[in-house]
Coordinates of C-alpha atoms in Angstrom, one line a residue:
X1 CA 37.2 -3.0 -9.3
X2 CA 33.6 -1.8 -9.3
X3 CA 31.9 0.6 -6.9
X4 CA 28.6 2.5 -6.7
X5 CA 28.0 6.0 -7.8
X6 CA 24.9 8.2 -7.6
X7 CA 24.4 10.4 -10.7
X8 CA 22.2 13.4 -9.8
X9 CA 21.7 14.0 -13.6
X10 CA 19.6 10.8 -13.6
X11 CA 17.2 12.1 -11.0
X12 CA 13.8 11.2 -12.3
X13 CA 12.2 14.7 -12.2
X14 CA 9.1 13.4 -14.0
X15 CA 8.4 10.8 -11.3
X16 CA 9.1 13.4 -8.6
X17 CA 6.9 16.0 -10.3
X18 CA 4.0 13.5 -10.8
X19 CA 4.0 12.6 -7.1
X20 CA 4.0 16.2 -6.1
X21 CA 1.2 17.1 -8.5
X22 CA -0.9 14.1 -7.5
X23 CA -0.4 15.0 -3.8
X24 CA -1.4 18.6 -4.5
X25 CA -4.5 17.3 -6.3
X26 CA -5.2 15.2 -3.2
X27 CA -5.1 18.4 -1.1
X28 CA -7.5 20.1 -3.5
X29 CA -9.9 17.2 -3.2
X30 CA -9.7 17.2 0.6
X31 CA -10.3 21.0 0.6
X32 CA -13.4 20.3 -1.5
X33 CA -14.6 17.7 0.9
X34 CA -13.8 19.2 4.3
X35 CA -13.0 22.8 3.6
X36 CA -9.6 24.5 3.2
X37 CA -9.7 25.6 6.9
X38 CA -10.5 22.2 8.3
X39 CA -8.2 20.2 10.6
X40 CA -8.1 17.4 8.1
X41 CA -6.8 19.7 5.3
X42 CA -4.3 21.5 7.5
X43 CA -2.9 18.2 8.8
X44 CA -2.6 16.7 5.3
X45 CA -0.9 19.9 4.1
X46 CA 1.7 19.5 6.8
X47 CA 2.2 15.9 6.0
X48 CA 2.5 16.5 2.2
X49 CA 5.1 19.2 2.6
X50 CA 7.2 17.2 5.1
X51 CA 6.6 14.1 2.9
X52 CA 8.1 15.9 -0.1
X53 CA 11.2 16.6 2.0
X54 CA 11.3 13.0 3.1
X55 CA 11.1 11.9 -0.6
X56 CA 13.9 14.1 -1.6
X57 CA 16.1 12.9 1.3
X58 CA 15.3 9.3 0.5
X59 CA 16.5 9.9 -3.0
X60 CA 20.0 10.6 -1.9
X61 CA 20.7 8.3 1.0
X62 CA 22.6 5.0 0.6
X63 CA 19.8 2.4 0.2
X64 CA 22.4 -0.4 0.4
X65 CA 23.3 0.8 3.9
X66 CA 19.7 0.9 4.9
X67 CA 19.1 -2.6 3.6
X68 CA 22.0 -3.9 5.7
X69 CA 19.8 -3.3 8.8
X70 CA 16.9 -5.4 7.4
X71 CA 16.7 -7.5 10.6
X72 CA 16.3 -4.6 13.0
X73 CA 13.9 -3.0 10.6
X74 CA 11.8 -6.2 10.6
X75 CA 12.0 -6.3 14.4
X76 CA 10.7 -2.7 14.7
X77 CA 8.0 -3.6 12.2
X78 CA 6.8 -6.5 14.4
X79 CA 7.1 -4.4 17.6
X80 CA 4.9 -1.7 16.2
X81 CA 2.3 -4.1 15.0
X82 CA 2.3 -5.9 18.4
X83 CA 2.1 -2.7 20.4
X84 CA -0.9 -1.5 18.5
X85 CA -2.8 -4.7 19.3
X86 CA -2.2 -4.1 23.0
X87 CA -3.8 -0.7 22.9
X88 CA -7.6 -0.3 23.7
X89 CA -9.8 -0.3 20.6
X90 CA -11.3 3.0 19.4
X91 CA -15.0 3.6 18.9
X92 CA -14.9 1.7 15.6
X93 CA -13.9 -1.4 17.5
X94 CA -10.5 -1.5 15.9
X95 CA -6.9 -0.5 16.9
X96 CA -4.7 0.8 14.1
X97 CA -2.9 3.8 15.6
X98 CA -0.2 4.5 18.1
X99 CA -0.9 8.0 19.2
X100 CA -3.4 10.3 20.8
X101 CA -6.8 11.6 19.7
X102 CA -7.5 15.3 20.1
X103 CA -10.7 17.3 19.6
X104 CA -13.0 14.3 19.8
X105 CA -16.3 13.8 21.7
X106 CA -18.3 10.7 22.7
X107 CA -20.2 11.0 19.4
X108 CA -17.6 12.3 17.0
X109 CA -14.0 11.1 16.5
X110 CA -11.3 13.7 16.7
X111 CA -8.0 14.0 14.9
X112 CA -5.6 11.2 15.6
X113 CA -2.0 12.3 16.0
X114 CA 0.5 9.4 15.8
X115 CA 1.6 6.7 13.4
X116 CA -0.3 3.9 11.7
X117 CA 2.0 0.8 11.9
X118 CA 0.1 -1.0 9.0
X119 CA 1.2 1.9 6.7
X120 CA 4.8 1.8 7.8
X121 CA 4.8 -2.0 7.4
X122 CA 4.7 -1.5 3.6
X123 CA 8.1 0.2 3.4
X124 CA 9.5 -2.0 6.1
X125 CA 8.6 -5.1 4.2
X126 CA 9.9 -3.7 0.9
X127 CA 13.3 -3.1 2.5
X128 CA 13.3 -6.4 4.4
X129 CA 12.2 -8.6 1.5
X130 CA 14.5 -6.9 -0.9
X131 CA 17.5 -7.5 1.4
X132 CA 16.6 -11.1 2.1
X133 CA 15.9 -12.0 -1.6
X134 CA 19.1 -10.2 -2.7
X135 CA 21.1 -12.0 0.0
X136 CA 19.9 -15.4 -1.1
X137 CA 19.4 -14.7 -4.8
X138 CA 21.5 -17.7 -5.8
X139 CA 19.5 -20.0 -3.5
X140 CA 16.0 -18.5 -4.0
X141 CA 14.5 -21.8 -5.2
X142 CA 15.6 -23.7 -2.1
X143 CA 12.6 -24.5 0.1
X144 CA 14.1 -23.0 3.2
X145 CA 14.7 -19.7 1.6
X146 CA 11.1 -19.6 0.2
X147 CA 10.0 -20.6 3.7
X148 CA 11.8 -17.7 5.3
X149 CA 10.3 -15.2 2.9
X150 CA 6.7 -16.6 3.2
X151 CA 6.8 -17.1 6.9
X152 CA 8.2 -13.6 7.7
X153 CA 5.5 -12.1 5.4
X154 CA 2.8 -14.2 6.9
X155 CA 3.6 -13.0 10.4
X156 CA 3.2 -9.4 9.3
X157 CA 0.0 -10.2 7.4
X158 CA -1.5 -12.0 10.5
X159 CA -0.7 -9.1 12.8
X160 CA -2.3 -6.5 10.5
X161 CA -5.3 -8.7 9.9
X162 CA -5.7 -9.0 13.7
X163 CA -6.3 -5.2 14.1
X164 CA -8.5 -6.0 12.1
X165 CA -7.6 -4.6 8.7
X166 CA -8.2 -7.1 5.9
X167 CA -7.3 -4.8 3.0
X168 CA -4.1 -3.5 4.5
X169 CA -3.0 -7.1 5.3
X170 CA -3.1 -7.9 1.6
X171 CA -0.5 -5.3 0.6
X172 CA 2.6 -7.1 2.0
X173 CA 1.4 -10.2 0.2
X174 CA 1.3 -8.3 -3.1
X175 CA 4.8 -6.9 -2.4
X176 CA 6.1 -10.4 -1.7
X177 CA 4.6 -12.0 -4.8
X178 CA 6.0 -9.3 -7.1
X179 CA 9.5 -9.4 -5.6
X180 CA 9.7 -13.2 -5.7
X181 CA 8.7 -13.0 -9.4
X182 CA 11.5 -10.5 -10.1
X183 CA 13.8 -12.7 -7.9
X184 CA 13.2 -15.5 -10.4
X185 CA 11.5 -17.9 -8.1
X186 CA 10.7 -21.1 -10.0
X187 CA 7.2 -21.3 -11.5
X188 CA 6.6 -24.5 -9.6
X189 CA 6.2 -22.6 -6.4
X190 CA 3.5 -20.3 -8.0
X191 CA 1.8 -23.4 -9.3
X192 CA 1.9 -25.0 -5.9
X193 CA 0.6 -21.9 -4.3
X194 CA -2.3 -21.7 -6.8
X195 CA -3.1 -25.4 -6.1
X196 CA -3.3 -24.6 -2.4
X197 CA -5.2 -21.3 -2.6
X198 CA -8.0 -22.6 -4.9
X199 CA -9.2 -25.4 -2.6
X200 CA -8.9 -23.0 0.4
X201 CA -11.0 -20.5 -1.5
X202 CA -13.7 -23.1 -2.2
X203 CA -13.6 -24.1 1.5
X204 CA -14.0 -20.5 2.6
X205 CA -17.0 -20.1 0.3
X206 CA -18.6 -23.2 1.7
X207 CA -17.9 -22.0 5.3
X208 CA -19.5 -18.7 4.5
X209 CA -22.8 -20.5 3.7
X210 CA -22.6 -23.0 6.4
X211 CA -25.1 -22.7 9.3
X212 CA -22.4 -23.8 11.8
X213 CA -19.0 -23.0 10.2
X214 CA -16.1 -25.2 11.4
X215 CA -13.3 -22.6 11.6
X216 CA -14.4 -19.4 9.9
X217 CA -15.5 -17.9 13.2
X218 CA -12.0 -18.4 14.6
X219 CA -10.5 -16.0 12.0
X220 CA -13.2 -13.6 11.2
X221 CA -15.4 -11.4 13.4
X222 CA -19.2 -11.7 12.8
X223 CA -19.3 -8.2 11.3
X224 CA -16.6 -9.1 8.8
X225 CA -18.6 -12.2 7.7
X226 CA -21.7 -10.1 7.4
X227 CA -19.9 -7.6 5.3
X228 CA -18.7 -10.3 2.9
X229 CA -22.1 -11.9 2.7
X230 CA -23.7 -8.5 2.0
X231 CA -21.2 -7.9 -0.8
X232 CA -22.0 -11.4 -2.3
X233 CA -25.8 -11.0 -1.8
X234 CA -26.5 -7.3 -1.7
X235 CA -29.9 -6.2 -0.4
X236 CA -30.8 -2.6 -1.3
X237 CA -31.3 -0.4 1.8
X238 CA -29.1 -2.6 4.0
X239 CA -27.2 -0.7 6.7
X240 CA -24.1 -2.6 5.8
X241 CA -24.4 -1.3 2.2
X242 CA -24.8 2.3 3.2
X243 CA -21.3 3.4 2.4
X244 CA -21.0 1.4 -0.8
X245 CA -24.4 2.7 -2.1
X246 CA -23.5 6.3 -1.3
X247 CA -20.1 5.9 -2.9
X248 CA -21.4 4.2 -6.0
X249 CA -24.2 6.8 -6.4
X250 CA -21.6 9.6 -6.1
X251 CA -19.3 8.0 -8.6
X252 CA -22.1 7.6 -11.1
X253 CA -23.5 11.1 -10.6
X254 CA -20.5 12.8 -12.1
X255 CA -21.2 11.5 -15.6
X256 CA -18.5 12.6 -18.1
X257 CA -17.2 15.9 -16.7
X258 CA -18.6 16.0 -13.2
X259 CA -20.5 18.5 -11.1
X260 CA -17.5 20.6 -10.2
X261 CA -15.3 21.0 -7.2
X262 CA -16.8 22.1 -3.9
X263 CA -20.2 20.9 -5.0
X264 CA -20.9 19.4 -1.6
X265 CA -21.0 15.7 -2.4
X266 CA -21.6 13.7 0.8
X267 CA -20.1 10.2 1.3
X268 CA -18.9 8.6 4.5
X269 CA -15.1 8.6 4.9
X270 CA -15.0 10.8 1.8
X271 CA -11.5 12.2 2.3
X272 CA -10.0 8.7 2.8
X273 CA -11.5 5.4 1.9
X274 CA -14.0 6.9 -0.6
X275 CA -12.2 9.8 -2.1
X276 CA -12.3 8.3 -5.6
X277 CA -16.1 8.4 -5.5
X278 CA -15.8 12.2 -4.8
X279 CA -13.4 12.5 -7.7
X280 CA -15.9 10.8 -9.9
X281 CA -18.8 13.0 -8.7
X282 CA -17.0 16.3 -8.9
X283 CA -14.7 15.7 -11.9
X284 CA -16.6 13.0 -13.7
X285 CA -15.3 10.1 -15.8
X286 CA -12.6 12.2 -17.5
X287 CA -11.3 13.4 -14.2
X288 CA -11.2 9.9 -12.7
X289 CA -9.5 8.6 -15.8
X290 CA -6.9 11.4 -15.6
X291 CA -6.1 10.5 -11.9
X292 CA -5.7 6.8 -12.8
X293 CA -3.5 7.7 -15.7
X294 CA -1.1 9.6 -13.5
X295 CA -0.9 6.7 -11.0
X296 CA -0.4 4.3 -13.9
X297 CA 2.6 6.4 -15.2
X298 CA 4.0 6.5 -11.6
X299 CA 3.7 2.7 -11.3
X300 CA 5.2 2.1 -14.8
X301 CA 8.2 4.4 -14.0
X302 CA 8.8 2.4 -10.9
X303 CA 8.9 -0.8 -13.0
X304 CA 11.0 0.8 -15.7
X305 CA 13.6 1.9 -13.1
X306 CA 13.5 -1.6 -11.7
X307 CA 14.1 -3.0 -15.2
X308 CA 17.0 -0.7 -15.9
X309 CA 18.8 -1.0 -12.6
X310 CA 22.2 -2.6 -12.6
X311 CA 21.8 -3.6 -9.0
X312 CA 19.6 -6.6 -8.2
X313 CA 18.8 -5.0 -4.8
X314 CA 17.6 -1.9 -6.6
X315 CA 15.4 -4.0 -9.0
X316 CA 13.7 -5.5 -5.9
X317 CA 13.2 -2.2 -4.1
X318 CA 11.6 -0.5 -7.1
X319 CA 9.5 -3.5 -7.9
X320 CA 8.1 -3.7 -4.4
X321 CA 7.2 0.0 -4.4
X322 CA 5.5 -0.3 -7.8
X323 CA 3.5 -3.4 -6.7
X324 CA 2.4 -1.7 -3.4
X325 CA 1.0 1.4 -5.3
X326 CA -0.6 -0.7 -8.0
X327 CA -2.3 -3.1 -5.7
X328 CA -3.5 -0.4 -3.3
X329 CA -4.9 1.7 -6.2
X330 CA -6.7 -1.4 -7.6
X331 CA -8.2 -2.2 -4.2
X332 CA -9.3 1.4 -3.5
X333 CA -11.0 1.9 -6.9
X334 CA -12.6 -1.6 -6.7
X335 CA -14.1 -0.8 -3.3
X336 CA -15.4 2.6 -4.5
X337 CA -16.9 0.9 -7.6
X338 CA -18.4 -1.9 -5.4
X339 CA -16.6 -4.6 -7.3
X340 CA -14.7 -5.5 -4.1
X341 CA -16.0 -5.8 -0.5
X342 CA -15.8 -2.6 1.6
X343 CA -12.7 -3.3 3.6
X344 CA -11.2 0.2 3.7
X345 CA -8.3 1.3 1.6
X346 CA -6.9 4.7 0.8
X347 CA -5.8 6.0 -2.5
X348 CA -2.0 6.5 -2.7
X349 CA -0.9 10.2 -2.7
X350 CA -4.6 11.4 -2.8
X351 CA -6.4 10.2 0.3
X352 CA -6.0 11.9 3.7
X353 CA -3.6 10.2 6.1
X354 CA -0.2 11.4 7.3
X355 CA 1.4 7.9 7.7
X356 CA 0.4 7.0 4.2
X357 CA 1.7 10.2 2.7
X358 CA 5.1 9.8 4.4
X359 CA 5.4 6.1 3.6
X360 CA 4.6 6.4 -0.1
X361 CA 6.7 9.4 -0.6
X362 CA 9.7 7.8 1.1
X363 CA 9.2 4.7 -1.1
X364 CA 9.2 6.9 -4.2
X365 CA 12.4 8.5 -3.0
X366 CA 14.0 5.1 -2.8
X367 CA 12.9 4.4 -6.3
X368 CA 14.4 7.6 -7.6
X369 CA 17.5 6.7 -5.6
X370 CA 17.7 3.3 -7.4
X371 CA 17.4 5.1 -10.8
X372 CA 20.4 7.3 -10.0
X373 CA 22.6 4.6 -8.6
X374 CA 24.8 2.5 -10.8
X375 CA 28.0 0.4 -10.7
X376 CA 31.1 1.9 -12.3
X377 CA 34.6 0.7 -12.8
X378 CA 37.6 2.6 -11.5
X379 CA 38.9 2.4 -15.1
X380 CA 36.1 4.6 -16.3
X381 CA 38.0 7.5 -14.8
X382 CA 40.7 7.0 -17.4
X383 CA 38.4 6.6 -20.4

């Protein structure tokens, strides 16, 4: 008879330490950008400290028990994403928060206290998809199972996209693809998906250039279309390129070793969407490379734990977390380097954002949990 046991000696102290160090580095960068006494820094400090506690707790709870509640978790996820759409839009014309804004004026946005459902959707979808794929692992290649996985993910993607938040809506897709791959979905489905996506991509490109697009306007706001077109056909000095140009200039200005911390580099949304540009400016190419190396090690340790896990559910959970961190890092760096359109994406563990800090640390806690949990036989006690 087999049971589960959590061996504290297998606690991945390296993964835990890397996340703590990277989060502390993020605090240092935020202090360099906004000042150590700023509200942004103080808020992030609180979230990082509480996030470390959340990560530690998540490492020792029973993740199998949590996954048994995958349907209520998915329901809460949908509820949060629907509620945020019913709230009035902020001054940026979007609605991404459930909470209150304090210290703001008509001209300047204040500090938002609350939760960001699109961030919590990441861990909710990791848990939900892991539970569903694990439950139907022997039927994973049946069309109705694939349909459940794809449809449930598509609903979440659509709700996040409607906020609108194009970049955040892509993260659940990355999680789903990675977990289906580990779930041993037949290659025919990936081939079919590619055969569908390529013509859709071509149609999208044609629609972008059409004087009177057929359906593009039904899914994208005019400002979103303008942003994509500006990315494809950049015009120096364009107002839509202001953030990208400032970020790219900052990223390039650091050269090999950077200009030093607290050097006063100015970039819009510097502590969040464009913090990698500030890292490049103040710490140079070597500093940027070091940050990416730490994130790479974190992602690889997630995948290593997934590979070694004796539990299929554990493999799925660790894979989903690794995929979320890898995709979000790629998107953030790509936007900062202007090789991707500016859709807004924070850098895991480094950018400011309380919801993001809590979510990613909780996910790392689950990965450490998976690494400590294994099946054992009652007969081991007599060996």
